[in-house]
């Protein structure tokens, strides 16, 4: 069932979202060759807990062991931070994080380069981000979920990128994952009608190669089937009478 949010509930999600936004402002400077993904995770947990009332939302969620999902290069999402995983020059690093504050969840992801990645990977990252904002622009009352998905998919199709289909965006609020599902593909004018008070995480995942993915034996890390690079961007967005309100910016 869909849980629509009041203005004050949306404001509460935005307070957690502001912690995430601050974390992502500080993250780029930390993505240096030689840093381990476990070190990034420790920093992020302390950063979040340094804000009164804020907790890392993913740690322990469904058994996930860390604050950040860190997915490098051909890893799509849900990578587990590790002391053995050192970033190197040219890596493309997806970081996904959730914050729980005042009983509400906020969720956002970025994909950032370490130094200078390959040109095709850099373009993939930029266009996945563009697609996120194109999808967000459609998140207004009267539009449909298909308008969001189609806007995202059109960017991928224009470049021949694979759109991951097994993983989608989602509603969120008092739970980290609520209805509806928010696919990164679709047809304009189709799907659920968007109404004021709907809060959704919009999160395109584009692959440089084919759309196919598989899950590693750690049962978390999702990788591209062809081992080509993948990018992921996400914001938590409220549908309001004034249009889309990004709660994690
Ligand atoms: Mg996320
Ligand atoms: Mg999400």
Coordinates of C-alpha atoms in Angstrom, one line a residue, residues 74-199:
X74 CA 31.6 -3.3 -12.9
X75 CA 29.9 -3.6 -9.5
X76 CA 26.4 -2.1 -9.9
X77 CA 25.0 -1.9 -6.3
X78 CA 25.2 -3.4 -2.8
X79 CA 29.0 -3.7 -2.7
X80 CA 30.3 -4.5 0.8
X81 CA 33.1 -2.2 2.1
X82 CA 36.3 -4.2 2.8
X83 CA 39.7 -3.6 4.2
X84 CA 41.0 -5.5 1.2
X85 CA 39.5 -3.1 -1.4
X86 CA 41.8 -0.2 -2.1
X87 CA 40.6 2.4 -4.6
X88 CA 43.0 3.0 -7.5
X89 CA 43.3 5.8 -10.0
X90 CA 40.6 5.6 -12.7
X91 CA 38.1 3.7 -10.6
X92 CA 34.4 4.6 -10.9
X93 CA 32.9 4.4 -7.4
X94 CA 29.2 4.2 -6.7
X95 CA 28.3 5.0 -3.1
X96 CA 24.8 4.4 -1.8
X97 CA 23.7 5.5 1.7
X98 CA 20.6 5.8 3.8
X99 CA 19.9 7.9 6.9
X100 CA 17.2 7.3 9.5
X101 CA 16.2 10.4 11.5
X102 CA 13.1 11.1 13.5
X103 CA 11.7 7.8 12.4
X104 CA 12.0 8.5 8.7
X105 CA 14.4 7.2 6.0
X106 CA 16.2 9.1 3.3
X107 CA 18.2 7.4 0.5
X108 CA 20.6 8.7 -2.0
X109 CA 23.5 7.5 -4.2
X110 CA 26.3 9.0 -6.3
X111 CA 28.9 7.7 -8.7
X112 CA 32.2 9.5 -8.6
X113 CA 35.6 9.0 -10.3
X114 CA 38.9 8.4 -8.6
X115 CA 41.1 10.8 -10.6
X116 CA 40.5 10.5 -14.3
X117 CA 38.5 7.4 -15.5
X118 CA 38.3 6.2 -19.1
X119 CA 36.3 8.6 -21.3
X120 CA 33.5 6.2 -21.9
X121 CA 33.1 5.5 -18.2
X122 CA 33.1 9.2 -17.4
X123 CA 30.4 9.9 -20.0
X124 CA 28.3 7.0 -18.6
X125 CA 28.5 8.5 -15.1
X126 CA 27.5 12.0 -16.3
X127 CA 24.6 10.7 -18.4
X128 CA 23.3 8.5 -15.6
X129 CA 23.2 11.6 -13.4
X130 CA 21.5 13.6 -16.2
X131 CA 18.9 10.8 -16.5
X132 CA 18.2 11.0 -12.7
X133 CA 17.4 14.7 -13.1
X134 CA 15.3 14.1 -16.2
X135 CA 13.3 11.5 -14.2
X136 CA 13.0 13.8 -11.2
X137 CA 11.6 16.5 -13.5
X138 CA 8.6 14.2 -14.3
X139 CA 7.8 13.6 -10.6
X140 CA 4.8 16.0 -10.4
X141 CA 1.1 15.5 -9.7
X142 CA -0.9 14.2 -12.6
X143 CA 2.1 12.5 -14.3
X144 CA 2.5 8.8 -14.1
X145 CA 5.4 6.5 -13.0
X146 CA 5.8 5.6 -16.7
X147 CA 6.7 9.2 -17.4
X148 CA 9.6 9.0 -14.9
X149 CA 10.8 5.7 -16.2
X150 CA 10.5 6.7 -19.8
X151 CA 12.5 10.0 -19.3
X152 CA 15.3 7.9 -17.7
X153 CA 15.2 5.2 -20.3
X154 CA 15.3 7.6 -23.2
X155 CA 18.8 8.9 -22.0
X156 CA 20.1 5.3 -21.9
X157 CA 18.6 4.3 -25.2
X158 CA 20.1 7.4 -26.9
X159 CA 23.6 6.0 -26.0
X160 CA 23.0 2.3 -26.2
X161 CA 23.5 1.8 -22.5
X162 CA 21.9 -1.1 -20.6
X163 CA 19.2 -0.1 -18.1
X164 CA 19.3 -2.5 -15.1
X165 CA 15.8 -4.0 -14.7
X166 CA 16.2 -6.3 -11.8
X167 CA 16.6 -3.3 -9.4
X168 CA 14.3 -0.3 -9.3
X169 CA 13.5 2.8 -7.2
X170 CA 10.9 2.7 -4.5
X171 CA 8.7 4.5 -2.1
X172 CA 10.1 5.3 1.3
X173 CA 9.2 7.0 4.6
X174 CA 8.8 5.2 7.9
X175 CA 10.1 2.2 6.0
X176 CA 13.2 2.2 3.9
X177 CA 11.3 0.5 1.0
X178 CA 7.6 1.1 0.4
X179 CA 5.4 0.8 -2.6
X180 CA 5.4 1.8 -5.3
X181 CA 8.3 0.3 -7.3
X182 CA 9.9 3.0 -9.5
X183 CA 11.4 1.4 -12.6
X184 CA 14.1 3.1 -14.7
X185 CA 12.2 2.2 -17.8
X186 CA 8.6 2.6 -18.9
X187 CA 6.1 4.2 -21.2
X188 CA 4.8 7.7 -21.0
X189 CA 1.3 8.0 -19.7
X190 CA 1.4 4.5 -18.2
X191 CA 1.6 3.3 -14.6
X192 CA 0.5 4.7 -11.3
X193 CA -0.6 8.3 -11.2
X194 CA 1.6 10.5 -9.1
X195 CA -0.1 12.5 -6.4
X196 CA 0.9 15.1 -3.9
X197 CA 2.5 13.5 -0.8
X198 CA 4.1 10.6 -2.6
X199 CA 7.8 10.2 -1.7

